[in-house]
mmCIF file with all atom_site columns, C-alpha atoms in Angstrom:
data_model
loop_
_atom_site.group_PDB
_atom_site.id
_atom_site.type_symbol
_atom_site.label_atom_id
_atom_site.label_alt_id
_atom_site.label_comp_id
_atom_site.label_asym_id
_atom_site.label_entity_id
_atom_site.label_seq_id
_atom_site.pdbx_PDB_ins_code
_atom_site.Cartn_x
_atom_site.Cartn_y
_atom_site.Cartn_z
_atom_site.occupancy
_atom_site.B_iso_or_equiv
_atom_site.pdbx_formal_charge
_atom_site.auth_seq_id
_atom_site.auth_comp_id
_atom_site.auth_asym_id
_atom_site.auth_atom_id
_atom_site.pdbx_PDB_model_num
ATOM 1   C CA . UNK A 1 1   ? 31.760  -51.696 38.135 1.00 0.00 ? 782 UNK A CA 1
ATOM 2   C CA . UNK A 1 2   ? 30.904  -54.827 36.206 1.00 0.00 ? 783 UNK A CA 1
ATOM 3   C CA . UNK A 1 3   ? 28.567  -52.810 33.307 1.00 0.00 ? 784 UNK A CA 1
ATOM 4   C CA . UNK A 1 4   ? 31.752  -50.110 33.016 1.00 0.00 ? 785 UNK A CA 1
ATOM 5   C CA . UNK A 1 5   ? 33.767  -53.061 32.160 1.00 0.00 ? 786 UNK A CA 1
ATOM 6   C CA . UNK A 1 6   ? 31.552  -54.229 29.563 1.00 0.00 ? 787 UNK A CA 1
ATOM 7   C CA . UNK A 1 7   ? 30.972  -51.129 27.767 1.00 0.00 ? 788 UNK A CA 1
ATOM 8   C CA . UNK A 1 8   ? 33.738  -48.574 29.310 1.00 0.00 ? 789 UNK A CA 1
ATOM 9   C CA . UNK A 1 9   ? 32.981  -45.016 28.073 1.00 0.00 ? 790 UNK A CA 1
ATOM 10  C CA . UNK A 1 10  ? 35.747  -43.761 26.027 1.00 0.00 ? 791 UNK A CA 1
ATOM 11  C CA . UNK A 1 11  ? 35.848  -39.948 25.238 1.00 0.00 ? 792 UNK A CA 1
ATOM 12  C CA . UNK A 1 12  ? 37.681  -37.841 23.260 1.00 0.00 ? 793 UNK A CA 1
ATOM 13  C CA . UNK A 1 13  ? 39.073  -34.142 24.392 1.00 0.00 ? 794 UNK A CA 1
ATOM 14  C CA . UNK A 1 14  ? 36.634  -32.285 22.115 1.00 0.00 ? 795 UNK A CA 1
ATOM 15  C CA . UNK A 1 15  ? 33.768  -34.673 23.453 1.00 0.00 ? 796 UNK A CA 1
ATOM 16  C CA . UNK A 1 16  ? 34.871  -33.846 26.982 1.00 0.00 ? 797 UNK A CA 1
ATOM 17  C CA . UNK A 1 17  ? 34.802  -30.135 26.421 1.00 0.00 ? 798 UNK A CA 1
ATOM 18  C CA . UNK A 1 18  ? 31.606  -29.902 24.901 1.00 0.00 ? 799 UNK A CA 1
ATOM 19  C CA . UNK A 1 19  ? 30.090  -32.252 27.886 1.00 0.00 ? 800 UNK A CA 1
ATOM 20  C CA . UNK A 1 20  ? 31.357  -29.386 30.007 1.00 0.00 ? 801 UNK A CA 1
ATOM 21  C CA . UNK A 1 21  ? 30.231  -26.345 28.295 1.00 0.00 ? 802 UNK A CA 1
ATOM 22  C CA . UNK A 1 22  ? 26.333  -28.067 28.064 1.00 0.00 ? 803 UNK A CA 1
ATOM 23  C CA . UNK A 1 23  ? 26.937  -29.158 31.998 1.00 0.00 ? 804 UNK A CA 1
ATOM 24  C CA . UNK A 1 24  ? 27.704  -25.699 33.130 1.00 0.00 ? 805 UNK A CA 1
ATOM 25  C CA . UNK A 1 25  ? 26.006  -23.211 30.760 1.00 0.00 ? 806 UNK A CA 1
ATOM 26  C CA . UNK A 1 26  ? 23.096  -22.067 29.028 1.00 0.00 ? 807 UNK A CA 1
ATOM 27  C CA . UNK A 1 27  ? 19.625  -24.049 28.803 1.00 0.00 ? 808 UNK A CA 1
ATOM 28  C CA . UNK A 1 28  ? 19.406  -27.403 28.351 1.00 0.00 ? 809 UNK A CA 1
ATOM 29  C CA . UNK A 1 29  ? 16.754  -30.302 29.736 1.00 0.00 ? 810 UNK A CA 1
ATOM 30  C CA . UNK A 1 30  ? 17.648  -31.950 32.660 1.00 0.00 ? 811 UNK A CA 1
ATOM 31  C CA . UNK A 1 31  ? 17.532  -35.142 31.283 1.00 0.00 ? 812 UNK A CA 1
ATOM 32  C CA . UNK A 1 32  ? 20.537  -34.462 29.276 1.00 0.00 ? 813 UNK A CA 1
ATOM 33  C CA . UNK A 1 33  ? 22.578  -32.676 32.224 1.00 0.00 ? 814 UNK A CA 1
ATOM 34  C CA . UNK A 1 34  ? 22.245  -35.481 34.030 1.00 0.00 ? 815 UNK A CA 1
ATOM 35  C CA . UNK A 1 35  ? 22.826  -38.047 30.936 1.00 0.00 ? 816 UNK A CA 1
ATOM 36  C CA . UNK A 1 36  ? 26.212  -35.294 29.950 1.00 0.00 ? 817 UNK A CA 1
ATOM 37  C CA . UNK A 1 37  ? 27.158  -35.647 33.692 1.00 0.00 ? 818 UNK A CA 1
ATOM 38  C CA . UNK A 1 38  ? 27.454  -39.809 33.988 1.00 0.00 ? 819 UNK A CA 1
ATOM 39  C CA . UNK A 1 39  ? 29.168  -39.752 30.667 1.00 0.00 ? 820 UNK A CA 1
ATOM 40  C CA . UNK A 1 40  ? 31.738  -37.295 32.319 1.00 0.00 ? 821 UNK A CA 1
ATOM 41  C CA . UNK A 1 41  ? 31.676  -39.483 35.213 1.00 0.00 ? 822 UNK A CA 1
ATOM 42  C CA . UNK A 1 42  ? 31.940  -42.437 33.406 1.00 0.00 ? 823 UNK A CA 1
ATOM 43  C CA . UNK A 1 43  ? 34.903  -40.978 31.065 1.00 0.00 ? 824 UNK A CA 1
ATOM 44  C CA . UNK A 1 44  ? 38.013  -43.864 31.376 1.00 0.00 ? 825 UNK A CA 1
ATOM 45  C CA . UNK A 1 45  ? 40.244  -41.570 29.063 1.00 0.00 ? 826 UNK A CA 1
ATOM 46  C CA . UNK A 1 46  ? 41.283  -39.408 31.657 1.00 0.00 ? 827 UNK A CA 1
ATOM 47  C CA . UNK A 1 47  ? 41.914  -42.140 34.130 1.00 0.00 ? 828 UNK A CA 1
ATOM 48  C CA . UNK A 1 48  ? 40.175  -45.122 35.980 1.00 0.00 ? 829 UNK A CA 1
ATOM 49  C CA . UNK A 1 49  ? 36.531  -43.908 37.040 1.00 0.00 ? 830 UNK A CA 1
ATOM 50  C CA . UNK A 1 50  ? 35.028  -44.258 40.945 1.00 0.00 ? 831 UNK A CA 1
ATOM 51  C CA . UNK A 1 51  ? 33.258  -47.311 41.123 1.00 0.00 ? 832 UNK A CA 1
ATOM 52  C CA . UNK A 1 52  ? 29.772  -47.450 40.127 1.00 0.00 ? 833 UNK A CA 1
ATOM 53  C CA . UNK A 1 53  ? 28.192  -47.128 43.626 1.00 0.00 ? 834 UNK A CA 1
ATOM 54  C CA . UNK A 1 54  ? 30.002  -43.650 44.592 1.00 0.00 ? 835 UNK A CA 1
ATOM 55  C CA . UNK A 1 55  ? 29.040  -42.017 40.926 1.00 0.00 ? 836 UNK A CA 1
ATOM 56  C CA . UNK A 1 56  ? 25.517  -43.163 41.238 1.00 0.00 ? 837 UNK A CA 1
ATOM 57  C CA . UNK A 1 57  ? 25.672  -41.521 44.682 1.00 0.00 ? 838 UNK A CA 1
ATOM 58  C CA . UNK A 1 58  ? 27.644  -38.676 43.872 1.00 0.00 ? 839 UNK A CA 1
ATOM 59  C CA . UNK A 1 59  ? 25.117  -38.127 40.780 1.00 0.00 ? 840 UNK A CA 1
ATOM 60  C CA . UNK A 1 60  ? 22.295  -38.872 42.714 1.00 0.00 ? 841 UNK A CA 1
ATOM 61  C CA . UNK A 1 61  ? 20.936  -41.123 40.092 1.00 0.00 ? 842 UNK A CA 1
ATOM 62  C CA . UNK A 1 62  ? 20.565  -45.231 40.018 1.00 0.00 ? 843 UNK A CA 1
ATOM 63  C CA . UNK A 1 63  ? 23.353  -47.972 39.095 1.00 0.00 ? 844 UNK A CA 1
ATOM 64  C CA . UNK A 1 64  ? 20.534  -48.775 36.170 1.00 0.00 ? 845 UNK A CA 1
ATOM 65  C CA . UNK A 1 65  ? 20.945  -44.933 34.837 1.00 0.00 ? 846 UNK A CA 1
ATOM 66  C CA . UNK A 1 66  ? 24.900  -45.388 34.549 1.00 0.00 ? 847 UNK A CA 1
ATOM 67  C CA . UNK A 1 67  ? 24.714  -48.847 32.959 1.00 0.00 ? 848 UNK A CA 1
ATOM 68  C CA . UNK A 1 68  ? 21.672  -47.236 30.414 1.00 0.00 ? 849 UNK A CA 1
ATOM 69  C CA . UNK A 1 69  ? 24.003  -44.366 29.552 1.00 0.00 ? 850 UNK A CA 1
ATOM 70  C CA . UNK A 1 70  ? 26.536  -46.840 28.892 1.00 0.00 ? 851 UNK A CA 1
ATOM 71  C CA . UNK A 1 71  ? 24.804  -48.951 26.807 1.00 0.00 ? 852 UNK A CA 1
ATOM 72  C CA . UNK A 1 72  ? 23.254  -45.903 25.044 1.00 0.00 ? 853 UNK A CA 1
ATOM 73  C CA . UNK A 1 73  ? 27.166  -44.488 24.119 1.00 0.00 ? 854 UNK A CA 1
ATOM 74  C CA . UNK A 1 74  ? 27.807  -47.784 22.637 1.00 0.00 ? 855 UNK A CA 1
ATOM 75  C CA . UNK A 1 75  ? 24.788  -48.360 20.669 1.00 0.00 ? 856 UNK A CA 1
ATOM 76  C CA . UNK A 1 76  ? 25.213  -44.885 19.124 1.00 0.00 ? 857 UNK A CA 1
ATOM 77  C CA . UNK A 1 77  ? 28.701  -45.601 18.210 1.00 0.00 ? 858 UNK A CA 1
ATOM 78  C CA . UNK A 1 78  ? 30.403  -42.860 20.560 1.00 0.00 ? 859 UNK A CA 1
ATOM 79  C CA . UNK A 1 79  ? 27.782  -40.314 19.195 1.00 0.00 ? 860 UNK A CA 1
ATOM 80  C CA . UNK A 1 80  ? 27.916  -38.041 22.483 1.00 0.00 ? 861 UNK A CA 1
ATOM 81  C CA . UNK A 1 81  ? 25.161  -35.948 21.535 1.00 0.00 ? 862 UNK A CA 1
ATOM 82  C CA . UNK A 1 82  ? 22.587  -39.285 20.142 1.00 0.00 ? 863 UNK A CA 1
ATOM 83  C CA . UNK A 1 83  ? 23.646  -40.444 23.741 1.00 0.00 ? 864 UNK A CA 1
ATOM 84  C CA . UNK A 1 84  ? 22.448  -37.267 25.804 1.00 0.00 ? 865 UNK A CA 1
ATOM 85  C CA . UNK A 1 85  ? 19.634  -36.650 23.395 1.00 0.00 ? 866 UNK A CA 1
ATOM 86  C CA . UNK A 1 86  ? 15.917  -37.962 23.106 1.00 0.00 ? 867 UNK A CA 1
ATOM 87  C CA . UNK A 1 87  ? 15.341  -40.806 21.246 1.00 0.00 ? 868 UNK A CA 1
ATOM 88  C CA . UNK A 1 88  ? 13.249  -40.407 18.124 1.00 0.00 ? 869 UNK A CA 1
ATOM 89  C CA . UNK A 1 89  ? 9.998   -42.738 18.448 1.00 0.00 ? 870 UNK A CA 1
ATOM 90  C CA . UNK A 1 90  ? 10.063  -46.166 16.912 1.00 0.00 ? 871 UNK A CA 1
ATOM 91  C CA . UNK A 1 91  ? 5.897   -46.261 16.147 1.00 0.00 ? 872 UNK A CA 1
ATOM 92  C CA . UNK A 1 92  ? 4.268   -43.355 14.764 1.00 0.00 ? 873 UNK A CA 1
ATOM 93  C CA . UNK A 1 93  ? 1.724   -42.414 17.019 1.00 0.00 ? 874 UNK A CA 1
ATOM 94  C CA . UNK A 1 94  ? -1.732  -43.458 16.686 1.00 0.00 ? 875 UNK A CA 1
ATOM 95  C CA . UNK A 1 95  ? -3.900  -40.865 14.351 1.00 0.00 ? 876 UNK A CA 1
ATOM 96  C CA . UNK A 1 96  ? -6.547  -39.449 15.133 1.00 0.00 ? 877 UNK A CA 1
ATOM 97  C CA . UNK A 1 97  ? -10.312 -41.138 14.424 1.00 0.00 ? 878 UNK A CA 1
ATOM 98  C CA . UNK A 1 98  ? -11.600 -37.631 13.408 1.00 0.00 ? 879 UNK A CA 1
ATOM 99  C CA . UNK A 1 99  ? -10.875 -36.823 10.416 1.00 0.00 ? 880 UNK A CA 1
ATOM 100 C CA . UNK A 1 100 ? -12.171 -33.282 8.539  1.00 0.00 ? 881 UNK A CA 1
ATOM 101 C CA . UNK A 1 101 ? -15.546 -35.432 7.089  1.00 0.00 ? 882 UNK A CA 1
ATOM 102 C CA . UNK A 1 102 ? -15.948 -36.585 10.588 1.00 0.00 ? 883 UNK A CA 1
ATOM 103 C CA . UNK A 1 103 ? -15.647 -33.183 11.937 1.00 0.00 ? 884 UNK A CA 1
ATOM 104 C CA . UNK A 1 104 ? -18.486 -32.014 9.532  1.00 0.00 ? 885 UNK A CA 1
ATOM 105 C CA . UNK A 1 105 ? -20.556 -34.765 10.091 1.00 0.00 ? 886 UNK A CA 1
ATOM 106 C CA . UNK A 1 106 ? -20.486 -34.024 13.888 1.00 0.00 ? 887 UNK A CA 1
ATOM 107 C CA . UNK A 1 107 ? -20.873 -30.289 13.745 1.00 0.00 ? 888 UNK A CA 1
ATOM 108 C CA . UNK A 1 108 ? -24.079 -31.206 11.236 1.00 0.00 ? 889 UNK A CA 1
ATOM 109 C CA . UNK A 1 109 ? -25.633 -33.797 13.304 1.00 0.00 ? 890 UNK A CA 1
ATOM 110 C CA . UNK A 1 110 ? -25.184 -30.998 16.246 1.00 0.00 ? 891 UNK A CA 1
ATOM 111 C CA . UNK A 1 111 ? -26.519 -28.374 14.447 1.00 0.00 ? 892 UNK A CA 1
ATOM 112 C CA . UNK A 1 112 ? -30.039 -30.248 13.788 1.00 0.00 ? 893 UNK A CA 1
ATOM 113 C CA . UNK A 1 113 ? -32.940 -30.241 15.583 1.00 0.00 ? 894 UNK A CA 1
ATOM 114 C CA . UNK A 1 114 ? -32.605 -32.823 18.768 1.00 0.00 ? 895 UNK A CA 1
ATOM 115 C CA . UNK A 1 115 ? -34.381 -35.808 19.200 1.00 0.00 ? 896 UNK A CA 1
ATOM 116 C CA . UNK A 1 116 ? -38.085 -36.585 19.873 1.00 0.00 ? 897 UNK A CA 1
ATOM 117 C CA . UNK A 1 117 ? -38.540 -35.636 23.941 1.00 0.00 ? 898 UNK A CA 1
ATOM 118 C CA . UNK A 1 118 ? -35.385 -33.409 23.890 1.00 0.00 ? 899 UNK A CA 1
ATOM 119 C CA . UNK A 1 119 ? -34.838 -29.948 24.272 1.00 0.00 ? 900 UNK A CA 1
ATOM 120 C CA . UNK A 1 120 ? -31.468 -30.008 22.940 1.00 0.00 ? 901 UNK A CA 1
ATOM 121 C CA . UNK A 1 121 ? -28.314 -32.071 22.149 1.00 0.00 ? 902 UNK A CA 1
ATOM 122 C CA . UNK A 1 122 ? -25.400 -32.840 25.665 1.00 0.00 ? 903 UNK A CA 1
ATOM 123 C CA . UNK A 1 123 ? -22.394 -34.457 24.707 1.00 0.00 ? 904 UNK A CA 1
ATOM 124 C CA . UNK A 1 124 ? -23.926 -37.453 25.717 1.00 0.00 ? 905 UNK A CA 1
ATOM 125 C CA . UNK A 1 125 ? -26.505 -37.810 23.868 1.00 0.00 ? 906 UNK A CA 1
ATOM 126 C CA . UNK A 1 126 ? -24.588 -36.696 20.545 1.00 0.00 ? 907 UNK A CA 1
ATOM 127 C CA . UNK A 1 127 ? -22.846 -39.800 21.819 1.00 0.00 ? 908 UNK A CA 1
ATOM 128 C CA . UNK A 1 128 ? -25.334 -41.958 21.876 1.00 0.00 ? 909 UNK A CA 1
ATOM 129 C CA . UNK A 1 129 ? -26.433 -40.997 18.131 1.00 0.00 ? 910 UNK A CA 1
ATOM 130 C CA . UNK A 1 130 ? -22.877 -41.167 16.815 1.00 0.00 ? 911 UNK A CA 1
ATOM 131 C CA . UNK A 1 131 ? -23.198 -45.287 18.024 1.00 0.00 ? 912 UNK A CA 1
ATOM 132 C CA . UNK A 1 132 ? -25.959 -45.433 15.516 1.00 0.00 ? 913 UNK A CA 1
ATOM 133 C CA . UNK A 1 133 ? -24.053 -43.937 12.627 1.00 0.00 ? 914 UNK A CA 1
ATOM 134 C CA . UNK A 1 134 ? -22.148 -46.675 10.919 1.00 0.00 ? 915 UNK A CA 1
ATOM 135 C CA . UNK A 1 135 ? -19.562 -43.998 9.093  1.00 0.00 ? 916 UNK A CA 1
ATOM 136 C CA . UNK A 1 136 ? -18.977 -42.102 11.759 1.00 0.00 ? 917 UNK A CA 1
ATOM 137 C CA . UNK A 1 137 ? -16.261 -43.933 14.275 1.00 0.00 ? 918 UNK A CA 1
ATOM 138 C CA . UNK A 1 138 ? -17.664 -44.183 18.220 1.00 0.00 ? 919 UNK A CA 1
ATOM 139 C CA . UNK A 1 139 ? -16.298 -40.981 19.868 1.00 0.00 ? 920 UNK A CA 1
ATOM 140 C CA . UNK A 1 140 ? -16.341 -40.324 23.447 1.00 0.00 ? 921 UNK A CA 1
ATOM 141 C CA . UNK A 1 141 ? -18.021 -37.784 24.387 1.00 0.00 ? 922 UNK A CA 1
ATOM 142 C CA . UNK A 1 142 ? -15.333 -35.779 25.726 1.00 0.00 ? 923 UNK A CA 1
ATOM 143 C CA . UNK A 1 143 ? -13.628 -36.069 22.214 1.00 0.00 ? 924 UNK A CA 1
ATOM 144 C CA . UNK A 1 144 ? -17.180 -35.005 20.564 1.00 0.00 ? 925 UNK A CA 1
ATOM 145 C CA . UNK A 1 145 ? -16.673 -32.127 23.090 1.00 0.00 ? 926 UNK A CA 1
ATOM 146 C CA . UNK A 1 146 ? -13.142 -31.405 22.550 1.00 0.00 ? 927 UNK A CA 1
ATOM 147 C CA . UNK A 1 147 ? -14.130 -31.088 18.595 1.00 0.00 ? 928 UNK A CA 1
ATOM 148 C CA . UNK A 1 148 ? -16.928 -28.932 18.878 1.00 0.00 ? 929 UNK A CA 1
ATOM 149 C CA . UNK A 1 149 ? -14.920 -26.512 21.635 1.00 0.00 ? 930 UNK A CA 1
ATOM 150 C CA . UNK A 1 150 ? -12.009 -26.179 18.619 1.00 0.00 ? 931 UNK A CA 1
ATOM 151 C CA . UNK A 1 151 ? -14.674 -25.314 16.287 1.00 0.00 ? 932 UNK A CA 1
ATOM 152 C CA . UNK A 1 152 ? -16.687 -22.466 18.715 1.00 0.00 ? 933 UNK A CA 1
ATOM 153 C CA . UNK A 1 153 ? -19.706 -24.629 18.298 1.00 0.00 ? 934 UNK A CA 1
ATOM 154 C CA . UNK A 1 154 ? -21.947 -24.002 21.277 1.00 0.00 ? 935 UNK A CA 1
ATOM 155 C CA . UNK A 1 155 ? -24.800 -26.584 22.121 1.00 0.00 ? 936 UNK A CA 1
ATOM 156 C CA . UNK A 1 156 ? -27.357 -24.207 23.273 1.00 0.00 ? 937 UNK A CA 1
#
């Protein structure tokens, strides 16, 4: 009951009805049911909430879900919908080490003739050659793989 205290969950009528409506009908992610639930649960404006044990119970979620929700509703302001939703990502993710010239050089160098004492190119050995090219950046060979598959280049 300590974490209601320190960041009680105050909402308005409209807030409360909307909680409702996304609680009980159409299609939304469970994540945000269950987020749109604990805020309901959590709700002081309609009178003092169960403690913090019986929700969680009741909700079937931890005491560190209803103190997260909390703390969510008061970072966002009272923003009920910032609270249920995702948050957006603070890094960009990491791009990608094949780029379209990397592609081609790939799809080239498997396209030629193998090496010396080979009958033809595996992933592995494309691998292996890619090391030795300073432009191109060390793939795995399950990446080498993954960009040939995309481009319906067979290594026959």
């Amino acid at each position: 009951m300590g974490s209601q205290l320190k960041r009680p969950v105050m909402l308005s009528a409209r807030d409360r009805e909307e909680l409702i409506r996304l609680v009980s009908t159409g299609v939304h992610p469970a994540s945000a049911i269950r987020r749109a639930r604990v805020l309901l649960a959590l709700d002081t404006s309609v009178g003092e909430p169960d403690p913090k044990e019986v929700i969680a119970d009741r909700l079937e979620v931890s005491g560190e879900t209803l103190r997260l929700v909390a703390k969510r509703f008061a970072e966002t302001g009272g923003d009920v919908l910032a609270t249920i939703g995702r948050k957006k990502r603070d890094l960009p993710p990491v791009p990608s080490p094949v780029t379209g010239e990397v592609e081609a050089r790939l799809i080239a160098l498997a396209c030629s003739a193998p090496p010396a004492g080979y009958a033809r190119w595996s992933l592995r050995l494309l691998e292996k050659h890619v090391e030795l090219i300073e432009d191109i950046p060390n793939l795995d060979h399950s990446t080498i793989g993954r960009v040939l598959k995309k481009r319906n280049c067979v290594l026959i």
